[in-house]
Every structure is written in C-alpha cells, then in structure tokens.
mmCIF file of C-alpha atoms in Angstrom:
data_model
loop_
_atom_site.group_PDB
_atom_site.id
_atom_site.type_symbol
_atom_site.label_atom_id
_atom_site.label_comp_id
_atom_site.label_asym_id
_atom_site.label_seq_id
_atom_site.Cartn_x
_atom_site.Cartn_y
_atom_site.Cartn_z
ATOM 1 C CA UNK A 1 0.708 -29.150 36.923
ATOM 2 C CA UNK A 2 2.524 -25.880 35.026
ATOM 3 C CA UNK A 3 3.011 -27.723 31.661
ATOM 4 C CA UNK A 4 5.478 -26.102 29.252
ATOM 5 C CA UNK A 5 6.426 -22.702 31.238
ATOM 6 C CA UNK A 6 8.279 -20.169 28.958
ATOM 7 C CA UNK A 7 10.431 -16.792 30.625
ATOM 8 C CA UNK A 8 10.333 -14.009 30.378
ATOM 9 C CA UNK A 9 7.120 -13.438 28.726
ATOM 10 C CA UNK A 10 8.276 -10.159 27.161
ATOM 11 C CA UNK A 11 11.790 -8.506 26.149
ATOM 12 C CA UNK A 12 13.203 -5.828 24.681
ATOM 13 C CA UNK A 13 17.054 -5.731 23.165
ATOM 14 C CA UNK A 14 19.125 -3.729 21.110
ATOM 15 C CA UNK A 15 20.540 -5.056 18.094
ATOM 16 C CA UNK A 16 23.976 -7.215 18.939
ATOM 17 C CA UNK A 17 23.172 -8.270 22.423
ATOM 18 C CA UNK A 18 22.584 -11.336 23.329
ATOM 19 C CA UNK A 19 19.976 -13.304 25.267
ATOM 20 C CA UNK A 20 18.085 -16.511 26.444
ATOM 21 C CA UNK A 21 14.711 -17.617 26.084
ATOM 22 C CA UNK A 22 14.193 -20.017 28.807
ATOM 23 C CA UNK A 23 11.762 -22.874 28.407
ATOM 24 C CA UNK A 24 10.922 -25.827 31.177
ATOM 25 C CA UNK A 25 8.267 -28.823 31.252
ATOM 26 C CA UNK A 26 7.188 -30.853 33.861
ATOM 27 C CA UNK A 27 5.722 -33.372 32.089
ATOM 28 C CA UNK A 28 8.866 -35.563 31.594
ATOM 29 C CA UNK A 29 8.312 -34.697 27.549
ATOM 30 C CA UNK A 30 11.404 -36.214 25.674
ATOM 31 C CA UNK A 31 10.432 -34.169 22.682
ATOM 32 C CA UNK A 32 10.700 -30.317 23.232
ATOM 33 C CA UNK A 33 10.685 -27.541 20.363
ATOM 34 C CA UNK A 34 10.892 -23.796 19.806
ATOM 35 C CA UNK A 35 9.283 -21.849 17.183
ATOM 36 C CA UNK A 36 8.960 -18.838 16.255
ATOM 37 C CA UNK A 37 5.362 -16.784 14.694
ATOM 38 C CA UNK A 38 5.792 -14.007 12.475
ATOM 39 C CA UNK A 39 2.726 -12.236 10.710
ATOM 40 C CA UNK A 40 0.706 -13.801 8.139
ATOM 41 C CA UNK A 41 3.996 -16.558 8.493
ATOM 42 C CA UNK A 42 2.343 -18.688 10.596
ATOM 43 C CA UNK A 43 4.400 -20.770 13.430
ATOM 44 C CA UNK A 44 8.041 -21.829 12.335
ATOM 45 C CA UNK A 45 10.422 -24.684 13.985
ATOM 46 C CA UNK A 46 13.695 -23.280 14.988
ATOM 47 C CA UNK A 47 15.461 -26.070 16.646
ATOM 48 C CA UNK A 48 14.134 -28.828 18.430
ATOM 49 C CA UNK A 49 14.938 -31.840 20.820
ATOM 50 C CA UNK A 50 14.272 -35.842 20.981
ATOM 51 C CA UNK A 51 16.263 -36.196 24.588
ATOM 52 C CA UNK A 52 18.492 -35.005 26.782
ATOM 53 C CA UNK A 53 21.975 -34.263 24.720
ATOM 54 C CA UNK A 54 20.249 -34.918 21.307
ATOM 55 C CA UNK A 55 19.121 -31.428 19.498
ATOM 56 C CA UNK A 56 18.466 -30.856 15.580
ATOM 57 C CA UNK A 57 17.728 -28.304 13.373
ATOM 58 C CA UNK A 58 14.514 -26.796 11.703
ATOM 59 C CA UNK A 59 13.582 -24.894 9.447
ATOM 60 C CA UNK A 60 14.731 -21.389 10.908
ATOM 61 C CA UNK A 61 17.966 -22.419 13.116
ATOM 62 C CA UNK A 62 20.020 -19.569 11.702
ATOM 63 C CA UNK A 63 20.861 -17.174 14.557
ATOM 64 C CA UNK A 64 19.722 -19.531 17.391
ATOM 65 C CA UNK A 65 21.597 -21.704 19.158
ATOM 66 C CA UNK A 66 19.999 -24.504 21.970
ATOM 67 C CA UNK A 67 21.378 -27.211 24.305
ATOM 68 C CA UNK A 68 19.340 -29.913 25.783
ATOM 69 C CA UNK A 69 21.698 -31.153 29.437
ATOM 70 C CA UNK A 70 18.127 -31.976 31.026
ATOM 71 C CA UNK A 71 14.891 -33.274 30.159
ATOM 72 C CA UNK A 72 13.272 -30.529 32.015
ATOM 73 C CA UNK A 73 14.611 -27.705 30.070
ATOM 74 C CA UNK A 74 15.724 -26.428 26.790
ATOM 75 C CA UNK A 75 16.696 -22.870 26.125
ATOM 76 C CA UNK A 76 16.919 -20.889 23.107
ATOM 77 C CA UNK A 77 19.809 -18.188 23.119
ATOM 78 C CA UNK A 78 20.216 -15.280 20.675
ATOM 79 C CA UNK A 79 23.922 -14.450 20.267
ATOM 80 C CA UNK A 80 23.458 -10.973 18.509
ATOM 81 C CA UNK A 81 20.266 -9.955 17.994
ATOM 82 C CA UNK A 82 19.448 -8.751 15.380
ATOM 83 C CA UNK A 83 16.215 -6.918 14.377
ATOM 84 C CA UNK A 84 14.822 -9.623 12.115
ATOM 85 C CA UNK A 85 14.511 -11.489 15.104
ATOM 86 C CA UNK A 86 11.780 -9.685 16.634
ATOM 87 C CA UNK A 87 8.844 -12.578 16.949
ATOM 88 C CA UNK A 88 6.767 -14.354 19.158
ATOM 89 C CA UNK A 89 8.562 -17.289 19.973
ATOM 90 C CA UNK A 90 6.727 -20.752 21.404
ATOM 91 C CA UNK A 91 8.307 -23.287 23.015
ATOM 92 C CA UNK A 92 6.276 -26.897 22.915
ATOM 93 C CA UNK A 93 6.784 -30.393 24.463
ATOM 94 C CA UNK A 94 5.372 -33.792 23.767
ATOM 95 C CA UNK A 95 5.660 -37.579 24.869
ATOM 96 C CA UNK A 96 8.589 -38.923 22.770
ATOM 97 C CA UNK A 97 7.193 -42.380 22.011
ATOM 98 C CA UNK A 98 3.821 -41.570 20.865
ATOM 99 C CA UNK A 99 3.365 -40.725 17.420
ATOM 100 C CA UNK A 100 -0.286 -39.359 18.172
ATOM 101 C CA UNK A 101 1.414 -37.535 21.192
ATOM 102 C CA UNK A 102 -0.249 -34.043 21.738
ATOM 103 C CA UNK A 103 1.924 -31.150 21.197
ATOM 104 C CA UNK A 104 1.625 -28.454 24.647
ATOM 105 C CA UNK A 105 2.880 -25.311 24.045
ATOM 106 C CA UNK A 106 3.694 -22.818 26.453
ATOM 107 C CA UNK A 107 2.707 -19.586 26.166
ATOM 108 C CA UNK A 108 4.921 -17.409 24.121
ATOM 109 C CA UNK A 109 7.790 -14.806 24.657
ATOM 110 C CA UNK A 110 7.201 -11.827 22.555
ATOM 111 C CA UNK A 111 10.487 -10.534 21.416
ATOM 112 C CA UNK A 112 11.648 -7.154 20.409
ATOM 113 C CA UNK A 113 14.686 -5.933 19.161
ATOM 114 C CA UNK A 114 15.379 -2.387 17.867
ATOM 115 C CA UNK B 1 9.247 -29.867 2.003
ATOM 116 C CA UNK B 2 6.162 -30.703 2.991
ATOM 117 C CA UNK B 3 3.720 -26.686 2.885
ATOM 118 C CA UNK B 4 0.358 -26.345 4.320
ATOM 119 C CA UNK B 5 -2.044 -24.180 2.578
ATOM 120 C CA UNK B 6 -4.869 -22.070 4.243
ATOM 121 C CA UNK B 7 -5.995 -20.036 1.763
ATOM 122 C CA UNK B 8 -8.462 -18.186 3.558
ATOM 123 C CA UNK B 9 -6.736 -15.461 5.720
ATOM 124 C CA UNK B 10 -10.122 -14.545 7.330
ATOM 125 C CA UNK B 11 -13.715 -16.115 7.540
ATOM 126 C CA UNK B 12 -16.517 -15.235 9.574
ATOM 127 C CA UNK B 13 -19.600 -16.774 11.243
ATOM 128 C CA UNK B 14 -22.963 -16.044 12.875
ATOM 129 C CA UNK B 15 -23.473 -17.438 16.572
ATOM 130 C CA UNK B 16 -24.998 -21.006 16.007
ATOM 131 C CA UNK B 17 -24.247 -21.211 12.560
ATOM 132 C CA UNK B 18 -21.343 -23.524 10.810
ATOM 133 C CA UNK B 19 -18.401 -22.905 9.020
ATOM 134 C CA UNK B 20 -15.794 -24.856 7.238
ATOM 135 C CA UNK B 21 -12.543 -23.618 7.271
ATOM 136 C CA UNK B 22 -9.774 -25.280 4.793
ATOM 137 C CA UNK B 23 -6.338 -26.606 4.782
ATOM 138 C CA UNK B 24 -4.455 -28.287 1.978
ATOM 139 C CA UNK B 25 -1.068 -30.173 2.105
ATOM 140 C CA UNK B 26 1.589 -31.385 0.030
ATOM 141 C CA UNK B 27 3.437 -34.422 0.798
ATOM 142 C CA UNK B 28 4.850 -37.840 -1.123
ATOM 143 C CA UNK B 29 4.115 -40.051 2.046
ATOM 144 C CA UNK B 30 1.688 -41.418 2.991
ATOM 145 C CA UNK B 31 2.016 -41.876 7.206
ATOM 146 C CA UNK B 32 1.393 -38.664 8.603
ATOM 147 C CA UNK B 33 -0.252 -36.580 11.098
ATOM 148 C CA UNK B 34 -2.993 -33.421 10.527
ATOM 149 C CA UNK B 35 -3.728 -31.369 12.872
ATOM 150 C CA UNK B 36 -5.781 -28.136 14.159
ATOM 151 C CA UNK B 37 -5.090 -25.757 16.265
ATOM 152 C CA UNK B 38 -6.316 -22.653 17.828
ATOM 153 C CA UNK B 39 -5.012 -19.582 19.046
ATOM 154 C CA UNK B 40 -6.747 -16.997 20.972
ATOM 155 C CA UNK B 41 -6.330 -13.472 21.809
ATOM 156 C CA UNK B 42 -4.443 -15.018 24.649
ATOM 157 C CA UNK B 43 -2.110 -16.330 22.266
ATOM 158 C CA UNK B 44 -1.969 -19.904 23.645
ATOM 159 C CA UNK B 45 -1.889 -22.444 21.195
ATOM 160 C CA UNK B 46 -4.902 -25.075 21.942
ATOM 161 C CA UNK B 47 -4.824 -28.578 20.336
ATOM 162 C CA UNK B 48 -8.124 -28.760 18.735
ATOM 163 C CA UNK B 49 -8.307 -31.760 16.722
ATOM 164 C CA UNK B 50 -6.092 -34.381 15.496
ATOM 165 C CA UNK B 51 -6.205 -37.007 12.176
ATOM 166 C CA UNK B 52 -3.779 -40.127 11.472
ATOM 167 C CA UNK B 53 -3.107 -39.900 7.746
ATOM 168 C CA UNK B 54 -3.787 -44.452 8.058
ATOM 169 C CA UNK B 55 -7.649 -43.701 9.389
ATOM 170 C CA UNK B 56 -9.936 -43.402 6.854
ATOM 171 C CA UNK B 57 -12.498 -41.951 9.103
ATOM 172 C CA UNK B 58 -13.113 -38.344 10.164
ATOM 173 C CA UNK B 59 -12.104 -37.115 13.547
ATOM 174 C CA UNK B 60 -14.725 -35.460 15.680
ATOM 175 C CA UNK B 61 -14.736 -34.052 18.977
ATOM 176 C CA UNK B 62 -17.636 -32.693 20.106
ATOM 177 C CA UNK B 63 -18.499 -29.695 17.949
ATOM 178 C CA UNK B 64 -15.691 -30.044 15.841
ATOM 179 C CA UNK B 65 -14.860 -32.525 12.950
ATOM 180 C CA UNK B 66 -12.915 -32.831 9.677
ATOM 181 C CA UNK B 67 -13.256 -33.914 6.623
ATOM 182 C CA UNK B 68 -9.661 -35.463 5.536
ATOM 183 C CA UNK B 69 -9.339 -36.343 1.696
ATOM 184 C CA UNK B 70 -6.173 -37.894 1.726
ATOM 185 C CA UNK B 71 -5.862 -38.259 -2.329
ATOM 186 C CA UNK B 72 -6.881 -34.719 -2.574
ATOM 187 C CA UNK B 73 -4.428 -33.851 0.070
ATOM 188 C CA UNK B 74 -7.132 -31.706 2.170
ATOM 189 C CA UNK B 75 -7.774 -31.185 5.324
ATOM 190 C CA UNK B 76 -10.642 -29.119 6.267
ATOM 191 C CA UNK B 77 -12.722 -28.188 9.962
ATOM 192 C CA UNK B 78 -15.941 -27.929 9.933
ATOM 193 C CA UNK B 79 -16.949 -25.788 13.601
ATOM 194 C CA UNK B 80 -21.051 -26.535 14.231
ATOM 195 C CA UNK B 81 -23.412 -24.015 16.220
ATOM 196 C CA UNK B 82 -20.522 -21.824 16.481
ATOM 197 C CA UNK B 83 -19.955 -19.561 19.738
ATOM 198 C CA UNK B 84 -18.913 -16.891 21.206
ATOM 199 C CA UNK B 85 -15.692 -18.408 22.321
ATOM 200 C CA UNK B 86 -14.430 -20.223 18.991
ATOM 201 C CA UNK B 87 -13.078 -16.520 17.870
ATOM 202 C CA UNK B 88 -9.527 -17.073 17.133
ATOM 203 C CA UNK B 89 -6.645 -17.494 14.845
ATOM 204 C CA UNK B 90 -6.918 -21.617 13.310
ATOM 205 C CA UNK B 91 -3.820 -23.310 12.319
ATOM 206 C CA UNK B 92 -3.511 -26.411 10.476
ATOM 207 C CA UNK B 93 -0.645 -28.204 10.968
ATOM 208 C CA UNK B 94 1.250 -31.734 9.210
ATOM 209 C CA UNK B 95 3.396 -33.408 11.041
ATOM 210 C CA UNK B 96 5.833 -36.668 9.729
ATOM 211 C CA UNK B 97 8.636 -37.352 11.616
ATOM 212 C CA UNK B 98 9.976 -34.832 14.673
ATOM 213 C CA UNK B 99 8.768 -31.420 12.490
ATOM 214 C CA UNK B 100 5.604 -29.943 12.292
ATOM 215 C CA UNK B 101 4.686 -27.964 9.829
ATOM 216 C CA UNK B 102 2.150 -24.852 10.415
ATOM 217 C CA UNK B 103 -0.413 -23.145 7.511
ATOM 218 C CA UNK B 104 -0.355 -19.329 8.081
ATOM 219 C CA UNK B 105 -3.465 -19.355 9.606
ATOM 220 C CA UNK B 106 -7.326 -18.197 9.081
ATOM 221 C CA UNK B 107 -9.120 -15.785 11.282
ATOM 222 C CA UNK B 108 -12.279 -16.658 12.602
ATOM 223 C CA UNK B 109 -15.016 -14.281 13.687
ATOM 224 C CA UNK B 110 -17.771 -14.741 15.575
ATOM 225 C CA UNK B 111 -21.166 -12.636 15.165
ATOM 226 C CA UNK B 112 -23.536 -12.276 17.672
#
C-alpha cells in the first residue's frame, strides 16, 4: 500500500516558470490537502479538497492553483514562480466522513526557486 | 482564526527521562480536534496522538499522553522514558472543520 505518494521529491526553477507538484493516494481519501513548511512557520494549508470536482482555499492559496478531476490525485501547479515560493511542500489525505479520520501525509517536495 | 502556540522552539531530554512539551490554542468553539505530530530528520510527518475537544479524558498511546485543559485552551505531550528515536521536530495541530491548523513546532533532543 504506497499511501499519499508526492513527485518529484526535489526541484529546482527559475523565477517565472511554471510547474506541477504532483500528488496521488491510494487509499480512496475524499479529503486531500497541500501545504506548504517554511522555517520556524510551521506547516501551512494552501488549497485543499473534499471530492472529486470540489476544491477550496486555505490559508496560503495565493500563487497556487489545484484541480481535483479524480479521487486519486490532486496536483498543485505554480504558474510563475516566484522565489518566495521556495518551501517544502506536503501533500496529505484522509477519509472524508470521519471526523477523527487520521491525516497521511506524503513525504514532501522540497522546492527551490532562484 | 483559530493560532496554535508552541512556545518552546527547542527542549531537550535525557534517555529514559520525561518531558512535557506544550501547545496552546485559541478558538470560540467548542467541537474540535488536537493533535500531535512528529517529524523526523526524514521529514515525514507521523500522527502521534490525537484528542476530541467533547472527551474529557486524556489520550494515551503507549508512551505518549496529553494533558488537554480545554478551559485553559492547552494542549500539552507528555513523552515517558524517552528514546533514542523520539528526536524530532513536534507539531501540534487544531483542526475544526476541513483546515488544520499547525504550531511552529518544538525541537526535541534526545541525550544519551
């Protein structure tokens, strides 16, 4: 069972490209996330997901953009990056009906742009 | 907003000995989730333990266990006969709703 898989696990970029953070779960999760961790910040929500075609913001969204066309997977894309963006980022699922429902995280993309 | 406070950044801990590590919260309601996780140096994030705001009694699992004052709006983890392994970054986390909210985090040491 591969859980919450995240790709690629490292990246570099220059500032103004673009590029997606790819995220999948096998767990049939309705409820999938992305944050990002920043130094002495802790772990941020960006955007995240209650189903397939349903996505919301966090408290970060600015600069990211996601879709949700499958439960499976949920990508994060970075239209221009920009060097403020350079983070770990964490993607995370969990059972939708569950209140108590565990959170599984995969197991971070570190980020770099210059 | 809901914030989640860890005040201390780092603590440290001889082998076998305890240590408490703390976690306050702000919120006006009164169903919510608490939670703590761990991080280490592999960077994973590892569900440690977990507290229903509506339970008046303190999680525990295994070495682990909390002590949740819910008027005080605290949320601390108490780690007994600490080891080698428990050496990692702690978050406490609050969670109402779909968001969950982190603390920044307190660094735990182990010394042999």
């Amino acid at each position: 069972n591969a859980g919450v898989t995240q790709t690629p696990k490292f990246q570099v970029l220059k500032t103004g490209q673009s590029m997606t953070l790819q995220c999948a779960q096998d767990m049939n999760h309705e409820y999938m996330s992305w944050y990002r961790q920043d130094p002495g910040m802790g772990l941020r929500l960006i955007h995240y997901s209650v189903g397939a075609g349903i996505t919301d913001q966090g408290e970060v969204p600015n600069g990211y953009n996601v879709s949700r066309s499958t439960t499976e997977d949920f990508p994060l894309r970075l239209l221009s990056a920009a060097p403020s963006q350079t983070s770990v980022y964490f993607c995370a699922s969990r059972e939708g009906q569950l209140n108590t429902g565990e959170l599984f995280f995969g197991e971070g993309s570190r980020l770099t742009v210059l | 907003a809901q914030t989640v406070t860890q005040s201390q950044p780092e603590m440290s801990v001889q082998e076998a000995e305890t240590v408490t590590l703390s976690c306050t919260y702000d919120t006006s309601e009164s169903d919510y989730y608490l939670f703590w996780y761990k991080q280490p140096p592999s960077r994973q994030m590892i569900l440690v333990i977990r507290q229903e705001a509506y339970k008046q009694q303190n999680a525990t699992e295994n070495r682990f266990s909390v002590n949740f004052q819910k008027a005080a709006k605290s949320f601390s983890l108490k780690i007994s006969d600490s080891q080698l392994g428990d050496a990692a970054m702690y978050f406490c986390a609050y969670r109402r709703g779909e968001k969950l909210t982190f603390g920044t985090g307190t660094r735990l040491t182990i010394i042999p």
